[in-house]
XYZ file of C-alpha atoms in Angstrom:
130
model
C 1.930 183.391 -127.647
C -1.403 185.309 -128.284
C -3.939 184.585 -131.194
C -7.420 186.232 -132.501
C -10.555 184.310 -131.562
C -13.482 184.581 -133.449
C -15.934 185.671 -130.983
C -19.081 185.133 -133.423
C -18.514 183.935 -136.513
C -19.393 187.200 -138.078
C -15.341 188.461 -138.693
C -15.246 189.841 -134.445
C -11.758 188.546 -133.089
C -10.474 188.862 -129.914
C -6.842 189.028 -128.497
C -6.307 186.265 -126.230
C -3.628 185.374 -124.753
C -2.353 181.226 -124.810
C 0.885 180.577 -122.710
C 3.828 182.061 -121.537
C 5.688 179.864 -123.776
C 8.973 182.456 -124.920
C 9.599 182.973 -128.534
C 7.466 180.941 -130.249
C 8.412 180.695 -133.685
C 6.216 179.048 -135.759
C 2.356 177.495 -134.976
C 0.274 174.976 -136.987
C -3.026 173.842 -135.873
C -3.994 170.047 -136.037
C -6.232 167.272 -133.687
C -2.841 166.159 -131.921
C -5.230 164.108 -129.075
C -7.446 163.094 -131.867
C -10.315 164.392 -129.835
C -12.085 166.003 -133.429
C -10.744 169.712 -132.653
C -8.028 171.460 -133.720
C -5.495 172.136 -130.590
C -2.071 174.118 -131.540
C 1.729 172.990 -132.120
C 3.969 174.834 -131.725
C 7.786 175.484 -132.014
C 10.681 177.895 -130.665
C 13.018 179.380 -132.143
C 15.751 179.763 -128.993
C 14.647 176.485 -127.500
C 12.220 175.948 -124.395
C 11.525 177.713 -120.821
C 10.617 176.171 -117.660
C 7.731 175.110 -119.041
C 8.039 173.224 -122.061
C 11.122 171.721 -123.786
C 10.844 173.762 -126.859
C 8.343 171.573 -129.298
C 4.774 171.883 -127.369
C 1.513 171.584 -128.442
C -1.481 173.095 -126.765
C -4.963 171.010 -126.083
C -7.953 172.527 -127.478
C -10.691 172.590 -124.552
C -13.466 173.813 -125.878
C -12.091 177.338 -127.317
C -9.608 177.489 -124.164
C -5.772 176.137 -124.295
C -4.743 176.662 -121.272
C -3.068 172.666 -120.908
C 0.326 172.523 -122.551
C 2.572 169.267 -123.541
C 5.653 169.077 -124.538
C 5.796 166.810 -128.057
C 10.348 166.905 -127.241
C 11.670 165.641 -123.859
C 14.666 167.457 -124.720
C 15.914 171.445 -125.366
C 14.705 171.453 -129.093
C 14.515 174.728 -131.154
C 13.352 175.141 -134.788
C 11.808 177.706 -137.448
C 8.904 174.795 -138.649
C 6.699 172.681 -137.115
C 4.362 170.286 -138.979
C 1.585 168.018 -138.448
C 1.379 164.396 -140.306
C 0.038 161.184 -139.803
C 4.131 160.072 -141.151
C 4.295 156.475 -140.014
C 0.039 155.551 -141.319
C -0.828 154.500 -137.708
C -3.911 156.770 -137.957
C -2.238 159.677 -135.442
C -0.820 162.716 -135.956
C 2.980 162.866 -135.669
C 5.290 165.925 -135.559
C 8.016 167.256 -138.314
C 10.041 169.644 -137.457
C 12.767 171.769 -139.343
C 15.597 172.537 -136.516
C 18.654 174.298 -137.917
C 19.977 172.065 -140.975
C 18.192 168.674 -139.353
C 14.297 167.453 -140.544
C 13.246 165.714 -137.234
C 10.592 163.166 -136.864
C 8.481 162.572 -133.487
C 6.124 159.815 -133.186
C 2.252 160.256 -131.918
C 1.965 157.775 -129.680
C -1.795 158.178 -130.028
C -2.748 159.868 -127.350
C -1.319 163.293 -127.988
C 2.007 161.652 -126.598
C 5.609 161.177 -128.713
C 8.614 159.275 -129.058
C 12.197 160.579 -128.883
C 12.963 162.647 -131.537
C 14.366 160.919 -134.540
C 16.446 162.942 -137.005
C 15.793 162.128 -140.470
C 18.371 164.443 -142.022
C 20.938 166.288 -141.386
C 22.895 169.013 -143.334
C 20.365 171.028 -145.453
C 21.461 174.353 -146.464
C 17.685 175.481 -145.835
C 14.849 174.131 -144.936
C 11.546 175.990 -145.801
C 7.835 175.334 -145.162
C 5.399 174.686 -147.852
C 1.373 175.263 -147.199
């Protein structure tokens, strides 16, 4: 996964490059360790590597992201990933769209989640709204 830092804040971007994570799909950015900067989540499409299970997000140290976590303990793969404090415990948690199944992982407030829990399953499509 690579994205475009802005180098001065005067429109300069510059390639960088943030894991080796394969096929990344879709990326949102939110505060996932609630540490007051925006780290990435992510989400593949064909599932994980060796790496990471699939659902990962990436830990914003100042402008670097080289630390990785996995948000699924298990093989997940999707085409949306999501950030929202769901349950009102004052964390981020994860939604993701995986096939025809809305998933819901819990923030366990430390940048940590729960087992996946699928809120539905069967949707003919399942598309992201910003």
């Amino acid at each position: 996964m690579y994205f475009f830092k802005n180098t001065n804040g005067l429109g300069n971007f510059a390639l960088e490059n943030l894991t080796v994570f394969a096929s990344m799909y879709a990326v949102y950015p939110a505060d996932m360790d609630g540490d007051g900067d925006n780290d990435i989540l992510g989400i593949s499409l064909y599932g994980g590597n060796n790496s990471y299970a699939g659902v990962a997000w990436f830990e914003n140290n100042n402008g670097v992201y080289a630390v990785g976590h996995d948000v699924s303990a298990i093989d997940a793969r999707g085409e949306s990933v999501q950030a929202a404090d769901s349950d009102h415990d004052g964390d981020l948690d994860v939604l993701t769209s995986e096939g025809s199944a809305l998933s819901w992982y819990s923030n366990n407030g430390v940048g940590t989640f729960g087992a996946r829990e699928v809120i539905r399953v069967g949707f003919t499509k399942i598309s992201k709204e910003y």
